[in-house]
Short mmCIF file of C-alpha atoms and ligand atoms in Angstrom, two decimals:
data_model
loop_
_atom_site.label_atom_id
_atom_site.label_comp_id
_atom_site.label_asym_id
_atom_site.label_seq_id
_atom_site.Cartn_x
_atom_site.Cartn_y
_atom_site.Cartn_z
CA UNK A 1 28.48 115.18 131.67
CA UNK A 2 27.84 115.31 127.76
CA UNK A 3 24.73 116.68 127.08
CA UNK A 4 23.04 116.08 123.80
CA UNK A 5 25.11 119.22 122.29
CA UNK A 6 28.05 117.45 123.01
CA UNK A 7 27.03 114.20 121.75
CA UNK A 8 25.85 115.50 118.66
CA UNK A 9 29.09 117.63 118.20
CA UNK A 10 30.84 113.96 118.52
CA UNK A 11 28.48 112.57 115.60
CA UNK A 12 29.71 115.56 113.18
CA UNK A 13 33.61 114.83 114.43
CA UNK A 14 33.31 111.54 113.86
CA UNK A 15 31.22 110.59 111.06
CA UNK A 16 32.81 111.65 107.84
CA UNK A 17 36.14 109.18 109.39
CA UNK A 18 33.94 106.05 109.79
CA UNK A 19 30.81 106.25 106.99
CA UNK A 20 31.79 103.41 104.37
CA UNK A 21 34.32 101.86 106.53
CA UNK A 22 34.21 98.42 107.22
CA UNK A 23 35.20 97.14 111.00
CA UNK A 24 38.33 95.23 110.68
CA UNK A 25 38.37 94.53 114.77
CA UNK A 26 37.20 95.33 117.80
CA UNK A 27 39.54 95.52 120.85
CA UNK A 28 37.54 95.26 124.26
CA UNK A 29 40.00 96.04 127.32
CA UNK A 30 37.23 96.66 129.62
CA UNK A 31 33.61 94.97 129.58
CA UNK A 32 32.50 96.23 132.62
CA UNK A 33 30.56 99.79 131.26
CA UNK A 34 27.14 100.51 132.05
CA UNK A 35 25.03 96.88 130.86
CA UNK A 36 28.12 95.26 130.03
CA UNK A 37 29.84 95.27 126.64
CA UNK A 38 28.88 92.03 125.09
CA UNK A 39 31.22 89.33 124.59
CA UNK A 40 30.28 88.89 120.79
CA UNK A 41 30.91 92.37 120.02
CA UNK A 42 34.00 91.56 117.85
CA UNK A 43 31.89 88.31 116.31
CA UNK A 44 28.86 90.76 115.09
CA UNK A 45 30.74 93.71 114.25
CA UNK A 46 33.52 92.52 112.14
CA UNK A 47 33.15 92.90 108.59
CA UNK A 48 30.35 95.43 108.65
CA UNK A 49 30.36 98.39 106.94
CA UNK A 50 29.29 101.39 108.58
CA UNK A 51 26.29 103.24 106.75
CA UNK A 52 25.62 105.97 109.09
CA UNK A 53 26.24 107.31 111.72
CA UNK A 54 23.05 108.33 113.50
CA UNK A 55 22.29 110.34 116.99
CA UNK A 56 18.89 109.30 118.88
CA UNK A 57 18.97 111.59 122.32
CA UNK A 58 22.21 111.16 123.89
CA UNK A 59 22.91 107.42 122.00
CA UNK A 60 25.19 107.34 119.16
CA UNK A 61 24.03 104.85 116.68
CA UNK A 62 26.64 103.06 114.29
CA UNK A 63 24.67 101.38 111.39
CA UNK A 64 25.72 98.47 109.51
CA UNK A 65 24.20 96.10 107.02
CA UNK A 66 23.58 93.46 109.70
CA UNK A 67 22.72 95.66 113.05
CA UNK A 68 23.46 98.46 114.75
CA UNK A 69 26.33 99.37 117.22
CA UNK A 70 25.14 101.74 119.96
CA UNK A 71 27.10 103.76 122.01
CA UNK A 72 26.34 106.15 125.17
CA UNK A 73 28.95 108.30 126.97
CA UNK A 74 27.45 107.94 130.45
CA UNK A 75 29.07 110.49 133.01
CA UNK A 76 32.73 111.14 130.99
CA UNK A 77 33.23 108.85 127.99
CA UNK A 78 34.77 110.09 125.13
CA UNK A 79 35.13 109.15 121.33
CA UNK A 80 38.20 110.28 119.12
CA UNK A 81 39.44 109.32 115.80
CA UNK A 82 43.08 107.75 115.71
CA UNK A 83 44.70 107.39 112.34
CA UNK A 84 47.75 105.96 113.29
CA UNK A 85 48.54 103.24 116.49
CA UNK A 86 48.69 104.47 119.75
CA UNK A 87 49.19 103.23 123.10
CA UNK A 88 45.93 102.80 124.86
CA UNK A 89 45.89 104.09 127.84
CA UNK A 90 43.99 102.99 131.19
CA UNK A 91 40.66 104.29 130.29
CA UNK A 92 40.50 103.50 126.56
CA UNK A 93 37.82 100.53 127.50
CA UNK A 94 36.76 99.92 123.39
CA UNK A 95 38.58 100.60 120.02
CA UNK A 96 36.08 100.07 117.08
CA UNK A 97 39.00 99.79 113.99
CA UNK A 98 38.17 99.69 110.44
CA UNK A 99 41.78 98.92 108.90
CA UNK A 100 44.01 102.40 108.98
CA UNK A 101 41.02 104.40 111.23
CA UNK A 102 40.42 103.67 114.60
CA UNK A 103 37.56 104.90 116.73
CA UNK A 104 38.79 104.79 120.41
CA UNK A 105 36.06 105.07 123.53
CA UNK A 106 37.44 106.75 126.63
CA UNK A 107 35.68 106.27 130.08
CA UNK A 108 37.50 106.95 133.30
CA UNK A 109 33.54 106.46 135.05
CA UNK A 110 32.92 103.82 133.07
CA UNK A 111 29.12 104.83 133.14
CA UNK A 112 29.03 104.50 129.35
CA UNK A 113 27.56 101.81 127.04
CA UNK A 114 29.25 99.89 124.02
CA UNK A 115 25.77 97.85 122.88
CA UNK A 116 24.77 95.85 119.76
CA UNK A 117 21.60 95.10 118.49
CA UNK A 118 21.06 92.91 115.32
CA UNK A 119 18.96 93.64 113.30
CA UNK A 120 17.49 90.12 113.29
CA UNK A 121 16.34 91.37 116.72
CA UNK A 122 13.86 93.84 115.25
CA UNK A 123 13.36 97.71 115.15
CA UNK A 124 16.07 99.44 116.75
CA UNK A 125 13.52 102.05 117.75
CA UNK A 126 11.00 99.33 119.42
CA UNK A 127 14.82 99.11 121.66
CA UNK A 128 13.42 99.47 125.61
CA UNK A 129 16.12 102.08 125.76
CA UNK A 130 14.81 104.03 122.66
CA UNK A 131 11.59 103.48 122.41
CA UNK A 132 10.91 105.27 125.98
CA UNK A 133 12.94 108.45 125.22
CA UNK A 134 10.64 111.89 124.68
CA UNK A 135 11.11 113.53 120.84
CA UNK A 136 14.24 114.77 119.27
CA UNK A 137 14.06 118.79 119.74
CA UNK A 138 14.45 119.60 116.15
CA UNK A 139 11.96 116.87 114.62
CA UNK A 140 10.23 118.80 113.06
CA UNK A 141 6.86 116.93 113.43
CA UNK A 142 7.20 117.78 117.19
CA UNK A 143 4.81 121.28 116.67
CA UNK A 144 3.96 123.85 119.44
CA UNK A 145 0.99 122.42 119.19
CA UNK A 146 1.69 118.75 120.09
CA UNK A 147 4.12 120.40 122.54
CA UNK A 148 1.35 122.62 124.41
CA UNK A 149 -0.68 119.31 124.87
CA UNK A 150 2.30 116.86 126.01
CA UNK A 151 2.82 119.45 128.69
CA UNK A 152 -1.15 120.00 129.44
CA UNK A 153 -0.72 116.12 130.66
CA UNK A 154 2.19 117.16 133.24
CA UNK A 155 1.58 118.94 136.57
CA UNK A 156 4.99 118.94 137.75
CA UNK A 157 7.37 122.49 137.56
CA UNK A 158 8.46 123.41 133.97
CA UNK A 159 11.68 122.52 134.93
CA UNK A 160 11.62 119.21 136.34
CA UNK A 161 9.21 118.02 133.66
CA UNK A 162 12.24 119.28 131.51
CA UNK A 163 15.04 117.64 132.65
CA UNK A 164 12.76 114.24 132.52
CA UNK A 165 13.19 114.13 128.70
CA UNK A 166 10.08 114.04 127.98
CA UNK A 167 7.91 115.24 126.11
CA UNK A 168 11.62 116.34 124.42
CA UNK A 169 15.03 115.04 124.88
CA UNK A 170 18.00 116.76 125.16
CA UNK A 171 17.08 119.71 127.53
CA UNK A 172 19.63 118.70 130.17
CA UNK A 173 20.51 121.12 133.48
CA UNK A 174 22.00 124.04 131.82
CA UNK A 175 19.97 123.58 128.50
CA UNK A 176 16.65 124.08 130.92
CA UNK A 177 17.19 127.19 132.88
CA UNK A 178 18.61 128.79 129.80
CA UNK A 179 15.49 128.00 127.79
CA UNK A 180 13.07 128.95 130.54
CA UNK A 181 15.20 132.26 130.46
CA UNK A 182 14.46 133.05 126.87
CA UNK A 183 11.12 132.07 126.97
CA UNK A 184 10.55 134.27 130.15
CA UNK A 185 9.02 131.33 131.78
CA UNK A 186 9.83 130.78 136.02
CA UNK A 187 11.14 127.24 136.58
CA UNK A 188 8.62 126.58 139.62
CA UNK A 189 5.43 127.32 136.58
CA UNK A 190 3.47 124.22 136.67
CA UNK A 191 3.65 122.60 133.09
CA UNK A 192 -0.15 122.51 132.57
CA UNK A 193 -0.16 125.79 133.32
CA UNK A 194 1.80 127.28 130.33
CA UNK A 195 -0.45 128.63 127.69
CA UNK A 196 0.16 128.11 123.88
CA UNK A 197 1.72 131.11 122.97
CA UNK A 198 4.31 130.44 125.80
CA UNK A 199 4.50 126.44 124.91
CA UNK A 200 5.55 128.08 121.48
CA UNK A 201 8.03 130.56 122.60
CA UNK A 202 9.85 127.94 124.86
CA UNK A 203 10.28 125.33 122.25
CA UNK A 204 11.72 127.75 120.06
CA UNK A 205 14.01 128.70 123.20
CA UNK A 206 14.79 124.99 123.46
CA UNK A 207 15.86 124.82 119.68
CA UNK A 208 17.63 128.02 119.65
CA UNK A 209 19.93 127.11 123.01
CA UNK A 210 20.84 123.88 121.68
CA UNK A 211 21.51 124.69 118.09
CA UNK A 212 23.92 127.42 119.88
CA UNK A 213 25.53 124.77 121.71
CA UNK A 214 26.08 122.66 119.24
CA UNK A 215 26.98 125.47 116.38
CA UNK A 216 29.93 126.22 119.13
CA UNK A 217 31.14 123.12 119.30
CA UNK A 218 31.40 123.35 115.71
CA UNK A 219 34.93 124.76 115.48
CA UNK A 220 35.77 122.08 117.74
CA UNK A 221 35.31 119.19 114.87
CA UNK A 222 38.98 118.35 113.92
CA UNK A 223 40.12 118.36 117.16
CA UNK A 224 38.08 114.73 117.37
CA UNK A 225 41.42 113.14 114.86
CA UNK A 226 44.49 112.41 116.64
CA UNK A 227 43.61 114.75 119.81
CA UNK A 228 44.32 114.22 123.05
CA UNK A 229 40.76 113.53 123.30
CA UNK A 230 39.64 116.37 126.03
CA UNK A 231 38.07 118.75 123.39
CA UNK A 232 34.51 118.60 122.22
CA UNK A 233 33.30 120.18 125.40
CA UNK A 234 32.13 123.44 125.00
CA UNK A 235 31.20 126.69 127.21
CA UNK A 236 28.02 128.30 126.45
CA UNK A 237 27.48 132.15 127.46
CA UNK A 238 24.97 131.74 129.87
CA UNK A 239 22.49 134.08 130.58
CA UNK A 240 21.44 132.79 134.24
CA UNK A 241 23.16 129.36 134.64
CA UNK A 242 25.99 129.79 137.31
CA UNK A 243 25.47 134.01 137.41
CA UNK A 244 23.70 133.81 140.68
CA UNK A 245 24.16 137.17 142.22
CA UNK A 246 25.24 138.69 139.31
CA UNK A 247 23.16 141.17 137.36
CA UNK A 248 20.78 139.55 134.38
CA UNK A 249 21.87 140.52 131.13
CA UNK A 250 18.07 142.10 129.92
CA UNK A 251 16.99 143.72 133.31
CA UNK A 252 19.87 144.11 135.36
CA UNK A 253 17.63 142.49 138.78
CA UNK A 254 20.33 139.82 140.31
CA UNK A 255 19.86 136.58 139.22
CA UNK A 256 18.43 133.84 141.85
CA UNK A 257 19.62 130.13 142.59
CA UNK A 258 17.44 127.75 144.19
CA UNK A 259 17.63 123.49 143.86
CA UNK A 260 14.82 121.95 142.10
CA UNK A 261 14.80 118.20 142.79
CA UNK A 262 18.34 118.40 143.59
CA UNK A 263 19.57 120.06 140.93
CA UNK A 264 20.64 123.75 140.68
CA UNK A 265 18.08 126.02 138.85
CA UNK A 266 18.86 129.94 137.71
CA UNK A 267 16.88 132.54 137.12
CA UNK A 268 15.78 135.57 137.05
CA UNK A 269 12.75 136.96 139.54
CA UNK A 270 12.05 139.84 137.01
CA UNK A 271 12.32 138.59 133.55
CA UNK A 272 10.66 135.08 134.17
CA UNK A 273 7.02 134.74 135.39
ZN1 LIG B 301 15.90 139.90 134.08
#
């Protein structure tokens, strides 16, 4: 599943091939993704020029003078850069072409989302499906502080809380028990229960994992032109995720699994508390 590392690696690959383009067509082969792809995609879209490219959690957010294309990956979708024609093949659901430059969206699941929303329409951000997400990790008016108190208002475990993208987005499966792990915090610690100093030390955990994630995805950027379209995933080292059994990397005690509302958690018995 892309996480926000990956989606955000796909915004770098993307965005210096589409930025002052202007959407010639757009080819819809499937409709039926996640909400549907709307019928007047091609109507809205078409001569707009893209003016960013923008990331807001895991949505990908095209702009243009008269709205805004959004686009999710879901489960496996994909976006690639094609500067000359190619064959679509059975999963290529949306091609979003501006002249010689084609962006192409691949979704065997076909849990992903091809949306518009004019700007007529209002804020993008007062969007149902923005407005509810938790803050970007590495806005930086989200403080330890403001942090500490969004979890003092959650009594569920660390983790869970977490994974609910709020009071931050981003922080998927692996992201979490990794973080925890740095911080030295145990999954099953009750949010509210985390003092200051720790809230502190975790969201600099959180920053520090993803920024990894993403910075390794970094040499991955080209292969978004012309690829086969596969790349742009990326394997972190982990330090617990998938090592249960095997000895942790700062204190050598093996490292535990356990599910967490039915999701696999790793860590460490020694190291986190
Ligand atoms: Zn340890």
């Amino acid at each position: 599943v892309p996480e926000l590392p990956e989606v955000e690696v796909t915004r770098l690959g993307i965005a210096p091939h589409l930025v002052g383009k202007t959407i010639s067509a757009v080819t819809v082969r499937h409709h039926g993704l996640r909400h549907g792809v709307p019928r007047d995609l091609a109507r809205n879209a078409c001569g707009q020029t893209i003016t960013a490219v923008r990331r807001r959690g895991k949505y990908l957010l095209l702009d243009t003078p008269a709205g805004t294309m959004i686009i999710h990956l879901g489960m496996s979708g994909s976006l690639r850069v094609l500067t000359h024609a190619e064959t679509p093949g059975p999963h290529d659901h949306v091609d979003i072409v501006c002249n010689d430059t084609a962006l192409r969206f691949h979704d065997p699941r076909r849990f992903g989302a091809v949306l518009w929303h004019p700007k007529r329409a209002g804020l993008l951000e007062e969007l149902p499906l923005l407005k509810r997400l938790g803050a970007e990790p590495f806005d930086p008016t989200l403080t330890a502080d403001e942090f500490y108190r969004a979890l003092q208002r959650r009594h569920a475990a660390i983790k869970t809380v977490l994974l609910s993208g709020q009071p931050v987005v981003g922080v998927g499966n692996i992201y979490a028990s990794e973080s925890l792990f740095r911080a030295g915090i145990h999954p099953c610690r009750r949010a509210d229960r985390i003092s200051l100093e720790r809230c502190h030390k975790l969201l600099q955990a959180i920053r520090a994992v993803l920024k990894g994630a993403i910075e390794k995805g970094g040499s991955s950027l080209r292969d978004f032109v012309d690829s086969s379209g596969e790349s742009g995933y990326f394997q972190l080292e982990h330090q617990v995720y998938g090592r249960e059994g095997k000895p942790c990397r700062r204190c050598g005690t093996l490292i535990r699994q356990m599910r967490q509302g039915q999701r696999a958690t790793f860590y460490c018995p020694s190291c986190q508390k």
